[in-house]
PDB file of C-alpha atoms in Angstrom:
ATOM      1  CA  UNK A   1     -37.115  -9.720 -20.560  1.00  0.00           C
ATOM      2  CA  UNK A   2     -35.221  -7.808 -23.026  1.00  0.00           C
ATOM      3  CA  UNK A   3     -32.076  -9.261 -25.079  1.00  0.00           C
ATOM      4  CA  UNK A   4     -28.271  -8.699 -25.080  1.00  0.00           C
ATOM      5  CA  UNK A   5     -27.958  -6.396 -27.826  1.00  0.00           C
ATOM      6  CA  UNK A   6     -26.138  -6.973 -30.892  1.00  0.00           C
ATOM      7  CA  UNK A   7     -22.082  -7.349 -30.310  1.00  0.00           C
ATOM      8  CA  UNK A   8     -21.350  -4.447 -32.896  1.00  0.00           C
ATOM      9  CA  UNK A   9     -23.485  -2.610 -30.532  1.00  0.00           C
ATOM     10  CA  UNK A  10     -22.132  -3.039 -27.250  1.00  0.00           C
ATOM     11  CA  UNK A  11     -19.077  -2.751 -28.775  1.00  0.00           C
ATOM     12  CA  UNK A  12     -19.915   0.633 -29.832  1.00  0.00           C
ATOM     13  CA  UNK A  13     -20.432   1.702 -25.970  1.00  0.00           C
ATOM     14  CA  UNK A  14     -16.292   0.155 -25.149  1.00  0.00           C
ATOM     15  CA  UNK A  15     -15.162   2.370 -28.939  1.00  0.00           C
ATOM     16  CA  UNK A  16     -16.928   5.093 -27.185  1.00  0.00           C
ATOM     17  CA  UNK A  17     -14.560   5.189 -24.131  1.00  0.00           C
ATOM     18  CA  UNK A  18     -11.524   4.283 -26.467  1.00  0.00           C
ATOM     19  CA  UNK A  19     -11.896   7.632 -28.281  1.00  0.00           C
ATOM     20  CA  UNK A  20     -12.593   9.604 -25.203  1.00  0.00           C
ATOM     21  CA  UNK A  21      -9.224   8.154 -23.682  1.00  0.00           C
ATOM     22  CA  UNK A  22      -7.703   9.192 -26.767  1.00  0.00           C
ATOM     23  CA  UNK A  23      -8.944  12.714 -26.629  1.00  0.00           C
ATOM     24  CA  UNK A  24      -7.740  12.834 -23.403  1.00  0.00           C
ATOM     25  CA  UNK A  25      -4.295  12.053 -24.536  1.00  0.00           C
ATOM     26  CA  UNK A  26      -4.168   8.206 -22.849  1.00  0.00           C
ATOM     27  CA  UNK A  27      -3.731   5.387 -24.603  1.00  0.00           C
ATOM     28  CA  UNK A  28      -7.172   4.794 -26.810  1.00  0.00           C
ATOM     29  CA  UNK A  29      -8.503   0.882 -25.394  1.00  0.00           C
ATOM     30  CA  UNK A  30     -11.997   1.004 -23.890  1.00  0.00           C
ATOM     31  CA  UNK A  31     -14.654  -1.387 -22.388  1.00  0.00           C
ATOM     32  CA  UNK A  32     -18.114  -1.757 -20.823  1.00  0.00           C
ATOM     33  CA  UNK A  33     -19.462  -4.286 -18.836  1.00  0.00           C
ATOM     34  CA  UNK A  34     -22.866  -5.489 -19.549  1.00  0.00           C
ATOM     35  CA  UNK A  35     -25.826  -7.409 -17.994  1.00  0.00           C
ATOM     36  CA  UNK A  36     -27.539 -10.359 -19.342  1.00  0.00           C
ATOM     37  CA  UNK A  37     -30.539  -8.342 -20.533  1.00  0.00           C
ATOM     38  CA  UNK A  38     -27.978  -5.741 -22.068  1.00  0.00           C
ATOM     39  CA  UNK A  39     -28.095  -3.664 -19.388  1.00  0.00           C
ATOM     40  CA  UNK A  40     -24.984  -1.359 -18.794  1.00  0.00           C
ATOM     41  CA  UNK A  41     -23.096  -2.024 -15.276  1.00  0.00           C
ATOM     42  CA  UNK A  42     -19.834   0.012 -15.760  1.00  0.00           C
ATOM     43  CA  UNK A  43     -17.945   1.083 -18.410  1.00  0.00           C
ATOM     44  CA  UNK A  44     -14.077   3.063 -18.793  1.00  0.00           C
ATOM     45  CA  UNK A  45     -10.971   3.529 -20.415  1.00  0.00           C
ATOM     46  CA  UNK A  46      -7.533   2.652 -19.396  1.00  0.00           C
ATOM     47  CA  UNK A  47      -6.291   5.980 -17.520  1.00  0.00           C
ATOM     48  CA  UNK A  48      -2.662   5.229 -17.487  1.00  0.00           C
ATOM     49  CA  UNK A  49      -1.312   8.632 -18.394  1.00  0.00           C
ATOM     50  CA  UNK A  50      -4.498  10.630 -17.292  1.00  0.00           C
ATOM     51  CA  UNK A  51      -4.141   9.543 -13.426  1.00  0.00           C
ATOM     52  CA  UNK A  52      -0.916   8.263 -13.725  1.00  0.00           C
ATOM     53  CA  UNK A  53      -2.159   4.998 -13.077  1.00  0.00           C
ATOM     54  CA  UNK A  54      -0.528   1.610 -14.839  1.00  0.00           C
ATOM     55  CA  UNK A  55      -3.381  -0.299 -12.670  1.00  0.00           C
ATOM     56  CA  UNK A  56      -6.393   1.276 -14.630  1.00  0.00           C
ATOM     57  CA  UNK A  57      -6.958  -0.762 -18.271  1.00  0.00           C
ATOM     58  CA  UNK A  58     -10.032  -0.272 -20.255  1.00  0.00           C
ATOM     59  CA  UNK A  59     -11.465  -3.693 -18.478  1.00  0.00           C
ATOM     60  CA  UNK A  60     -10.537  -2.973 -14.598  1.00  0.00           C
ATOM     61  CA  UNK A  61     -12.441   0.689 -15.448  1.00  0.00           C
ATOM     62  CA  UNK A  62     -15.298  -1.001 -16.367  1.00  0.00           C
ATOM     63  CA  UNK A  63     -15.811  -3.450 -13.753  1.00  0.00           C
ATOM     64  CA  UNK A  64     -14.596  -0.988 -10.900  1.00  0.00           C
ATOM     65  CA  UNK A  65     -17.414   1.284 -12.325  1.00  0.00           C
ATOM     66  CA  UNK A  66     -19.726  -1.633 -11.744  1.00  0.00           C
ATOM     67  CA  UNK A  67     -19.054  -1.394  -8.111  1.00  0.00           C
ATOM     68  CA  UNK A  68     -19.618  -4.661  -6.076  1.00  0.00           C
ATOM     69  CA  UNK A  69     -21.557  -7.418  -7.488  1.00  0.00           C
ATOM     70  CA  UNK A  70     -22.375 -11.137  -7.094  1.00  0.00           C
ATOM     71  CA  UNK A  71     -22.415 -13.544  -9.900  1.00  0.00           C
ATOM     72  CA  UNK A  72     -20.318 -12.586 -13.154  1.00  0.00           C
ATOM     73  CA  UNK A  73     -21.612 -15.709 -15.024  1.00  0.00           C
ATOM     74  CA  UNK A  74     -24.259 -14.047 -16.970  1.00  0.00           C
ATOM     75  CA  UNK A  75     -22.557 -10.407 -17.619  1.00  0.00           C
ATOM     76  CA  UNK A  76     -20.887  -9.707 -21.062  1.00  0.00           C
ATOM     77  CA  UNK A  77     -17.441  -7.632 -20.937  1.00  0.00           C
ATOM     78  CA  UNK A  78     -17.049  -5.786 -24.060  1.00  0.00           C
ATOM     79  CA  UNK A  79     -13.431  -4.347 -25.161  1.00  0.00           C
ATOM     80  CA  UNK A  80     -11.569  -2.874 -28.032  1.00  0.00           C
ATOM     81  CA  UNK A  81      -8.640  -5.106 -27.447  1.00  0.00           C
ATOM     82  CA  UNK A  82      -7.764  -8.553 -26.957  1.00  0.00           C
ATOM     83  CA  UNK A  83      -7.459  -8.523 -22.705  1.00  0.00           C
ATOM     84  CA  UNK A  84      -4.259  -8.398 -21.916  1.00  0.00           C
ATOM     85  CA  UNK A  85      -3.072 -11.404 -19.048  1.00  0.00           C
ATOM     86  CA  UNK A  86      -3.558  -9.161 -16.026  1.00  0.00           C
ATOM     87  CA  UNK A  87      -6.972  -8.514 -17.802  1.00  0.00           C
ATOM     88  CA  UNK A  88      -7.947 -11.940 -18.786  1.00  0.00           C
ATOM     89  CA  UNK A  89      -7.199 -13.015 -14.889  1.00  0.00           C
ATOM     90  CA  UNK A  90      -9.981 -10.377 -13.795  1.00  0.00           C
ATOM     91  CA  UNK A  91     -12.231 -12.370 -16.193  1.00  0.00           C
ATOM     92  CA  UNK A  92     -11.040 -15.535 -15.139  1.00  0.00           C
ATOM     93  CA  UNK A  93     -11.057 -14.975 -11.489  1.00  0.00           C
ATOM     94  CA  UNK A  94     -15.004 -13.036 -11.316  1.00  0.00           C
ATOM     95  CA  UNK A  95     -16.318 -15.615 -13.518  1.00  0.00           C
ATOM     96  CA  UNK A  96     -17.010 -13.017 -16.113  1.00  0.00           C
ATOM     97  CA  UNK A  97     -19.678 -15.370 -18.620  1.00  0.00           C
ATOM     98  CA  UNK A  98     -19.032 -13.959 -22.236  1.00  0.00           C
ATOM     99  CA  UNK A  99     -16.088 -11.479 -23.575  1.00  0.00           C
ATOM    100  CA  UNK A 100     -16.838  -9.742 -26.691  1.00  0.00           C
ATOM    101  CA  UNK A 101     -13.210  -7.952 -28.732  1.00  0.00           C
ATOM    102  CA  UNK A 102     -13.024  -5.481 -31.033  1.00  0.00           C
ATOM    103  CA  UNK A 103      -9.798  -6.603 -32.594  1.00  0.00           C
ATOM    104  CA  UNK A 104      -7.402  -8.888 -31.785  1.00  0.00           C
ATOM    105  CA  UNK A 105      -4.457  -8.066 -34.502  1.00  0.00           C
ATOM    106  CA  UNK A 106      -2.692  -5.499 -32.872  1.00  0.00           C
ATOM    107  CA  UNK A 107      -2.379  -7.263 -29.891  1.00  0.00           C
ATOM    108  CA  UNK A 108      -3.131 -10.837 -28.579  1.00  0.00           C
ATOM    109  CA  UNK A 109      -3.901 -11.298 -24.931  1.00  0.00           C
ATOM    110  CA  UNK A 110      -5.032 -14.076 -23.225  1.00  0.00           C
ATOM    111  CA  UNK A 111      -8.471 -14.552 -24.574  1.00  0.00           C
ATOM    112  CA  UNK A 112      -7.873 -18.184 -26.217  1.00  0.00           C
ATOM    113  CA  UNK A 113      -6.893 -19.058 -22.758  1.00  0.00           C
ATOM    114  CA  UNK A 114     -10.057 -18.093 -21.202  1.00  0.00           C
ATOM    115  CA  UNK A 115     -12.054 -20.090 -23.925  1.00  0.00           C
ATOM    116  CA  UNK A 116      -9.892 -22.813 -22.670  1.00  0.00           C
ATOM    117  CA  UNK A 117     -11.505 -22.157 -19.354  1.00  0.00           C
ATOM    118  CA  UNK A 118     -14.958 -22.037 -20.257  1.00  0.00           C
ATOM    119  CA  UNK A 119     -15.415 -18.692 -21.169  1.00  0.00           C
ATOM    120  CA  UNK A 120     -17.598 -17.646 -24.444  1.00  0.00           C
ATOM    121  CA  UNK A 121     -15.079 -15.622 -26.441  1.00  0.00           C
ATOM    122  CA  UNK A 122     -16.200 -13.360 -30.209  1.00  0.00           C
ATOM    123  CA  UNK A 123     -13.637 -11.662 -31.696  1.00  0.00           C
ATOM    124  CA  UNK A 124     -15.235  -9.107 -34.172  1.00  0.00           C
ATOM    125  CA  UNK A 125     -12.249  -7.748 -35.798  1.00  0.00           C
ATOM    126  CA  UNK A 126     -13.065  -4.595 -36.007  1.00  0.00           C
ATOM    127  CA  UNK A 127     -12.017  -2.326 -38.717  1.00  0.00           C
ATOM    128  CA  UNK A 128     -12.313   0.888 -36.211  1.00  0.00           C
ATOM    129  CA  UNK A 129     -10.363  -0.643 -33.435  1.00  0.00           C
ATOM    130  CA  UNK A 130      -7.814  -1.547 -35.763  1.00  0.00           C
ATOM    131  CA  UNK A 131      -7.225   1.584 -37.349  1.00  0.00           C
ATOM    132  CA  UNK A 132      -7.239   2.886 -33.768  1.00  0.00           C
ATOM    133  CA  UNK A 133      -4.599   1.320 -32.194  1.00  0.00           C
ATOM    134  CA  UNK A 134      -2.219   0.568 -35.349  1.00  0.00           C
ATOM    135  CA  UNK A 135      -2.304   4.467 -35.287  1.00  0.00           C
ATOM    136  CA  UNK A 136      -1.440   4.872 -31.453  1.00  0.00           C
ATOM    137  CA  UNK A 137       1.282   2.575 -31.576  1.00  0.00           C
ATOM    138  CA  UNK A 138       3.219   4.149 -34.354  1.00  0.00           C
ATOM    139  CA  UNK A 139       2.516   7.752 -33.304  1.00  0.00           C
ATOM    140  CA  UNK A 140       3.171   6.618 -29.425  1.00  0.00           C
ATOM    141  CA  UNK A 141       5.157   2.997 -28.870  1.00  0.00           C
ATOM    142  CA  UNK A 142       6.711   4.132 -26.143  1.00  0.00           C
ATOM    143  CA  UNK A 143       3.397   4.371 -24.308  1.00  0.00           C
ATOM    144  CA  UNK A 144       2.108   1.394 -25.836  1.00  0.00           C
ATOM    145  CA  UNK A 145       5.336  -0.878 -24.881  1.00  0.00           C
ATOM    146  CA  UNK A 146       4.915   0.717 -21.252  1.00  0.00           C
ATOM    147  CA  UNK A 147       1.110  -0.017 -20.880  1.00  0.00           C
ATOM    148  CA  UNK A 148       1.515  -3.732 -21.543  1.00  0.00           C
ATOM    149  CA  UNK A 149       4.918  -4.037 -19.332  1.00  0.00           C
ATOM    150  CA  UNK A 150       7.647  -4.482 -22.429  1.00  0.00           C
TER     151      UNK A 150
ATOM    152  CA  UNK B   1      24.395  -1.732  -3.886  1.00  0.00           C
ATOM    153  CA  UNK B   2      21.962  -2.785  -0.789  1.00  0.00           C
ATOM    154  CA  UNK B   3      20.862  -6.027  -1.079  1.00  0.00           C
ATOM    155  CA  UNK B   4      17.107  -7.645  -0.766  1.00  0.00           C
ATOM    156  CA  UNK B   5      15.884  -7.796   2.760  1.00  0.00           C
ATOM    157  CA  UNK B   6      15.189 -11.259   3.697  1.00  0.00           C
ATOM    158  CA  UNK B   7      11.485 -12.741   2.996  1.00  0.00           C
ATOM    159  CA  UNK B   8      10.172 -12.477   6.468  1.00  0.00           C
ATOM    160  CA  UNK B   9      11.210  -8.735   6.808  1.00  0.00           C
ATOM    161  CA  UNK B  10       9.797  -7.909   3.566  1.00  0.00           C
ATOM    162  CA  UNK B  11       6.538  -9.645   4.717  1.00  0.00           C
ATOM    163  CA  UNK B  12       6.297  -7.485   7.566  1.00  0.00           C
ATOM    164  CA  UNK B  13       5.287  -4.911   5.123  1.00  0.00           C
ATOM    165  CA  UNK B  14       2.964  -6.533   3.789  1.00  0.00           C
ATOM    166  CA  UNK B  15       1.590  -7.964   7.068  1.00  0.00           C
ATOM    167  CA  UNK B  16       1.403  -4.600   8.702  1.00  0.00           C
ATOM    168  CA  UNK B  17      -1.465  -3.747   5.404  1.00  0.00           C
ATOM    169  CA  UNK B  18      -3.941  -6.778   6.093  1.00  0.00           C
ATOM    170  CA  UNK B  19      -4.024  -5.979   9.538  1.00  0.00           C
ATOM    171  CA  UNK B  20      -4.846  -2.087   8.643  1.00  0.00           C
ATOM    172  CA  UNK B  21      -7.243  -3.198   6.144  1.00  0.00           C
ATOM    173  CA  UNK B  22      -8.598  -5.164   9.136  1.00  0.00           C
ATOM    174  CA  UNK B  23      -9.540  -2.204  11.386  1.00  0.00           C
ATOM    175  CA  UNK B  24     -10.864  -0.343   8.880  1.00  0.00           C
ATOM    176  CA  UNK B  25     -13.161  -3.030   8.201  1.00  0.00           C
ATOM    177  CA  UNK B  26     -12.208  -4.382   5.467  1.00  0.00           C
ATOM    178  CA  UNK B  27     -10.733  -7.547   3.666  1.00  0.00           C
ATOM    179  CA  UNK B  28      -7.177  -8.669   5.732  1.00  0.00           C
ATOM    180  CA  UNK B  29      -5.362  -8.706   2.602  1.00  0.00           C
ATOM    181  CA  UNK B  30      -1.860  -6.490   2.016  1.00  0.00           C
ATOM    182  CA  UNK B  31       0.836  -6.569  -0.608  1.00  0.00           C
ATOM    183  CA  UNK B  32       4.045  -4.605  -1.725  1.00  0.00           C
ATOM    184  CA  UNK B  33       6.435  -4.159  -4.398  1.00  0.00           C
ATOM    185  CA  UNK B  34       9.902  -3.796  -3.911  1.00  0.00           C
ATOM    186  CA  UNK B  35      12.657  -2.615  -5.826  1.00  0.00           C
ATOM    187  CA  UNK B  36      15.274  -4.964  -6.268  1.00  0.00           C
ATOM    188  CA  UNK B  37      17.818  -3.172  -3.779  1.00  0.00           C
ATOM    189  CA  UNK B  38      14.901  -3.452  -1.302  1.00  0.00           C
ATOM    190  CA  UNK B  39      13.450   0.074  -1.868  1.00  0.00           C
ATOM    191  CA  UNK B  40       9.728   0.126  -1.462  1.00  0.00           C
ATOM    192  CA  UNK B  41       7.981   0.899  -4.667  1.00  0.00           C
ATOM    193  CA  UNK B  42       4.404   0.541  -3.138  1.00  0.00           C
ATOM    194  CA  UNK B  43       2.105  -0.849  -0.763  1.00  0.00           C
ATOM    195  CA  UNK B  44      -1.015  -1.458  -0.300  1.00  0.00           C
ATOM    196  CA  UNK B  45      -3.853  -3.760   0.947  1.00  0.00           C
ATOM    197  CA  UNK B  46      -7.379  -4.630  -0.589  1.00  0.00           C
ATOM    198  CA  UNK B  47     -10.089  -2.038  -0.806  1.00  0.00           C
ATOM    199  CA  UNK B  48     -13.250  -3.753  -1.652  1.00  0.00           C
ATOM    200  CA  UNK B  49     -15.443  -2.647   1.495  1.00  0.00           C
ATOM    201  CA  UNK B  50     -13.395   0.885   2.295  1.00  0.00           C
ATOM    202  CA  UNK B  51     -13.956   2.069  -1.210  1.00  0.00           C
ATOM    203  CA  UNK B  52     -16.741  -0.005  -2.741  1.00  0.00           C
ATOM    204  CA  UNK B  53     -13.797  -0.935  -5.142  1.00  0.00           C
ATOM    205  CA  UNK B  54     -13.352  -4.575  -6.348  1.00  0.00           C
ATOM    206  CA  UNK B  55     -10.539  -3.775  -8.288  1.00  0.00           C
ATOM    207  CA  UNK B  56      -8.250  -3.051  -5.920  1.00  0.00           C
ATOM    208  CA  UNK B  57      -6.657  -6.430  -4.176  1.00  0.00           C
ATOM    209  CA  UNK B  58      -3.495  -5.973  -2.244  1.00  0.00           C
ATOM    210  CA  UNK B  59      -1.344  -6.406  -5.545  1.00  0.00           C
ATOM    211  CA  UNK B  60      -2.860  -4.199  -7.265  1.00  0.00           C
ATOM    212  CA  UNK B  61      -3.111  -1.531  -4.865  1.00  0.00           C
ATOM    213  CA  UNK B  62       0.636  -2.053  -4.286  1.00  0.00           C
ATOM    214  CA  UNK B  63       0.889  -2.116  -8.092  1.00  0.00           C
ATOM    215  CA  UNK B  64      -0.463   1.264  -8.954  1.00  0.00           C
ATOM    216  CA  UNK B  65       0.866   2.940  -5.550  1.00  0.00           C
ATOM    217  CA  UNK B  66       4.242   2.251  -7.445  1.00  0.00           C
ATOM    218  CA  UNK B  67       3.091   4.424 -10.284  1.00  0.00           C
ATOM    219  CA  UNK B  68       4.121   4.155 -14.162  1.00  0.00           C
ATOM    220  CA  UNK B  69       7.657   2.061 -13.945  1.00  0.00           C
ATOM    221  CA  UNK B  70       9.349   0.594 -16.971  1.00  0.00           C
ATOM    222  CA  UNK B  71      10.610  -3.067 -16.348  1.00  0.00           C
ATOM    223  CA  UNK B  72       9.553  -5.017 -13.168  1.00  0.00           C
ATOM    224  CA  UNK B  73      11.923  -7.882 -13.912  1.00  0.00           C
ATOM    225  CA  UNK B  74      13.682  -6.892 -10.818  1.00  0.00           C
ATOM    226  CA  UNK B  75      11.106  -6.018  -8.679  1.00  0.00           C
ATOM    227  CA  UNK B  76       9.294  -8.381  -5.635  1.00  0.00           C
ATOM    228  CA  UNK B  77       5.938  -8.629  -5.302  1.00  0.00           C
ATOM    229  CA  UNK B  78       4.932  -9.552  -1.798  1.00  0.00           C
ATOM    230  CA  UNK B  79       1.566 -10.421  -0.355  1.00  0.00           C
ATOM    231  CA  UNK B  80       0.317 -11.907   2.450  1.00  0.00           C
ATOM    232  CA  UNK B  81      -2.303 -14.460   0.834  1.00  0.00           C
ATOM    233  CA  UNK B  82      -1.560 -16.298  -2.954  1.00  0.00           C
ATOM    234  CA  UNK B  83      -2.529 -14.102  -5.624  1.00  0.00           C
ATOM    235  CA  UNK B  84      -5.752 -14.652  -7.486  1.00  0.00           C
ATOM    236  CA  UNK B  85      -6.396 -14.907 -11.451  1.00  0.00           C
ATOM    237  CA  UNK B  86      -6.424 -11.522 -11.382  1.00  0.00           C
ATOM    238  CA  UNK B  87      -3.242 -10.605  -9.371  1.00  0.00           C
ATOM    239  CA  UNK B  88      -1.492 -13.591 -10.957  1.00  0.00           C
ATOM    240  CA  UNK B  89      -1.945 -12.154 -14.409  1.00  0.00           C
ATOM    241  CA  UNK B  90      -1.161  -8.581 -12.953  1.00  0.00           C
ATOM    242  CA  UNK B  91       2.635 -10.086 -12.083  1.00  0.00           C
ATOM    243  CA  UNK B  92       2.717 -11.923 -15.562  1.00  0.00           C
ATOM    244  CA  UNK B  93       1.691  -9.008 -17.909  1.00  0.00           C
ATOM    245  CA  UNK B  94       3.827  -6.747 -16.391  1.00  0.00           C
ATOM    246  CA  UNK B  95       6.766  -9.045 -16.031  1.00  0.00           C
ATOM    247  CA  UNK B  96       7.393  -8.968 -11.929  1.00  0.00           C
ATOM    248  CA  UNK B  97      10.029 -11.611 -11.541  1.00  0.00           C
ATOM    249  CA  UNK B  98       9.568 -12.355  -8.021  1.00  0.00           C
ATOM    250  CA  UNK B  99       6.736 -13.109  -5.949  1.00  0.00           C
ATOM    251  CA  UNK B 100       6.572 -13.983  -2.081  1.00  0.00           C
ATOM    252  CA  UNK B 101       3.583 -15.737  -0.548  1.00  0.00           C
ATOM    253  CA  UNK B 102       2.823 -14.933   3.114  1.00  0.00           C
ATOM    254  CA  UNK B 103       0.421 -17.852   2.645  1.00  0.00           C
ATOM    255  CA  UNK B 104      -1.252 -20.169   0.121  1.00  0.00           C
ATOM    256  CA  UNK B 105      -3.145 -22.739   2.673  1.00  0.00           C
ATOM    257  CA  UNK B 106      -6.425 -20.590   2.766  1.00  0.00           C
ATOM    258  CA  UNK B 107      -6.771 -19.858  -0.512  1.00  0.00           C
ATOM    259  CA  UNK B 108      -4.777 -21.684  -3.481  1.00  0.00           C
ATOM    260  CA  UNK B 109      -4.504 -18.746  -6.591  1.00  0.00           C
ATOM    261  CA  UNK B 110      -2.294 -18.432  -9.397  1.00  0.00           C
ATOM    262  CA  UNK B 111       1.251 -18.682  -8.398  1.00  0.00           C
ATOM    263  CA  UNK B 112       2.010 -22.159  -9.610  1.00  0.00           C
ATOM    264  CA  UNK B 113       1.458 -21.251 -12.904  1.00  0.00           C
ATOM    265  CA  UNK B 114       3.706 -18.060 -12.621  1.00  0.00           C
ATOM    266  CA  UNK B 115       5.800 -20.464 -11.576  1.00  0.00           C
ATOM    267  CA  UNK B 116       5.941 -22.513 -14.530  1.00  0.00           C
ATOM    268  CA  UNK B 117       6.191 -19.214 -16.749  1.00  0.00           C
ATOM    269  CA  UNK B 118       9.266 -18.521 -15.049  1.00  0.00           C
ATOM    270  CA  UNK B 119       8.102 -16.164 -12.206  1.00  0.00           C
ATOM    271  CA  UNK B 120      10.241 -17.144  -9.079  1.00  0.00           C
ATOM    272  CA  UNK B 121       7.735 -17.570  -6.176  1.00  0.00           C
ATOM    273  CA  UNK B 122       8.616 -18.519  -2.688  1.00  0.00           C
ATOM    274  CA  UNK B 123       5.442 -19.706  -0.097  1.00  0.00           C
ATOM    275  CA  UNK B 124       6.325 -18.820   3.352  1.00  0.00           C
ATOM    276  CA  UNK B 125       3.710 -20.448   5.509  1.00  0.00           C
ATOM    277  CA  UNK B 126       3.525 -17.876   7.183  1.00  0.00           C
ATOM    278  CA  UNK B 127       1.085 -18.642  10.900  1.00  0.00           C
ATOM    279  CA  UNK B 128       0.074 -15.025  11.371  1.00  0.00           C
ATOM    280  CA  UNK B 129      -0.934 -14.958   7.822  1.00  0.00           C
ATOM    281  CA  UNK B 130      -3.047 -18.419   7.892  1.00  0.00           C
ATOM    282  CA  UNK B 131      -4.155 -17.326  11.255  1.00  0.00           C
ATOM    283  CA  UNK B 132      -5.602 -13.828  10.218  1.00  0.00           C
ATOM    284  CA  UNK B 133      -6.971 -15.113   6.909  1.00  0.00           C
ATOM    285  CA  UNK B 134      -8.737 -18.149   8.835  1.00  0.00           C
ATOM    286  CA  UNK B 135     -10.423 -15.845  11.387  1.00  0.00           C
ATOM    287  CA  UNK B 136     -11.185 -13.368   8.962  1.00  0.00           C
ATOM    288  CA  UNK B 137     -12.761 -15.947   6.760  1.00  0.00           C
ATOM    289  CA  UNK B 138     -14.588 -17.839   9.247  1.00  0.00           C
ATOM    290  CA  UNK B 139     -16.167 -14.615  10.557  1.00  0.00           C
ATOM    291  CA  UNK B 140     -17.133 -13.119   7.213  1.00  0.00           C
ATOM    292  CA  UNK B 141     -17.934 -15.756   4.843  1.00  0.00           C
ATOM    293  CA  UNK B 142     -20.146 -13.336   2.545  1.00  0.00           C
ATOM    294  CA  UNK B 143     -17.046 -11.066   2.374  1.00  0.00           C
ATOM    295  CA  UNK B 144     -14.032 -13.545   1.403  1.00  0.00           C
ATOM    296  CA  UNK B 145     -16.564 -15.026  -1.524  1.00  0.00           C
ATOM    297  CA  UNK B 146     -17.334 -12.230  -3.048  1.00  0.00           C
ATOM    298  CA  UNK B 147     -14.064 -10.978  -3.248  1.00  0.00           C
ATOM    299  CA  UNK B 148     -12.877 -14.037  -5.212  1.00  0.00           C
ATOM    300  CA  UNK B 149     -15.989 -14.260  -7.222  1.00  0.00           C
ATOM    301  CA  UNK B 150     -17.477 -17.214  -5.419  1.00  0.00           C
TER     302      UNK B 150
END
């Protein structure tokens, strides 16, 4: 049995998908879901302006591309941004074990409220992810304010 | 300036989804979002089995049908069953000020505590909607768990 691999890189998998939304011209948050022996199950990017599609963050990508599973308790999801309350419910609701952040400065979701609920929470604070979305949201706010509904 | 249908009519939409997600085999679960004059933004109904997708519940489906809106303080969310984690934080991310419940008997999800942050939500008790969510649930166990991550 192998181990979860270090947070900084699974992390590096979700930054991945961030930059590749970016290039894309969407709005630069990604995530990857992972297995308890660090083995990848889905991973995405939210796809708001690329399919016009305000359902699609970086965290539903991710576990849509994991297709149907039982048993979240032992899979890790792995984002660049504090989840978001429509995110954190997906975690909530599947049972989703462990959620590993890449920053949670420029925005702060609902992740305190799943460690409330049982949920194993590491914020890594991220210099990358920082510098990532502090840039989106002053070259694009009106994307940003639209993505998370204000 | 129309105003918003009454509840049970607005249901009917939403009704009219489960049971289509029914014959095609899939979990009896529909949704839509209205405008607040009573235009229909979206509908939709859960997608698990048709398209291997466990992101899409009713809400959500109904939620990105919509497409990219600004401001869904006026807008209804209706759905035939009461929304999970994961639909419940859908309607409080993005701000949806009203939600109806066909049903909450079957299955008990979120909406009290959209309730308490100031989402108006209104539980019909609807007996076509217990009645198709009992059957359903009673015939396919394996189906109704995994689609709440049980």
């Amino acid at each position: 049995m192998t181990e979860l691999p270090a947070p900084a890189e699974l992390l590096s998998v979700a930054l991945a998908e961030a930059r590749l939304g970016l290039r894309e011209g969407g709005i630069p948050i990604g995530a990857a879901l992972f297995g308890p022996d660090g083995e990848l199950l889905g991973r995405g990017h939210n796809r708001r302006v690329q399919d016009g599609d305000p359902s699609t963050h970086a965290e539903t990508a991710a576990f849509r591309a994991a297709g149907r599973l039982r048993g979240y308790g032992r899979t890790t999801m792995v984002t660049t941004l504090s989840p978001c309350w429509y995110c954190s419910g997906l975690v909530r609701q599947f049972g989703i074990g462990q959620v590993i952040i890449g920053e949670a400065r420029t925005f702060h979701g609902g992740h305190d409220w799943l460690a409330e609920h049982g949920v194993r929470i590491t914020v890594l604070d991220d210099a990358e992810c920082i510098a990532l979305m502090r840039e989106f949201i002053a070259t694009r706010p009106d994307l940003w304010y639209e993505d998370i509904g204000e």
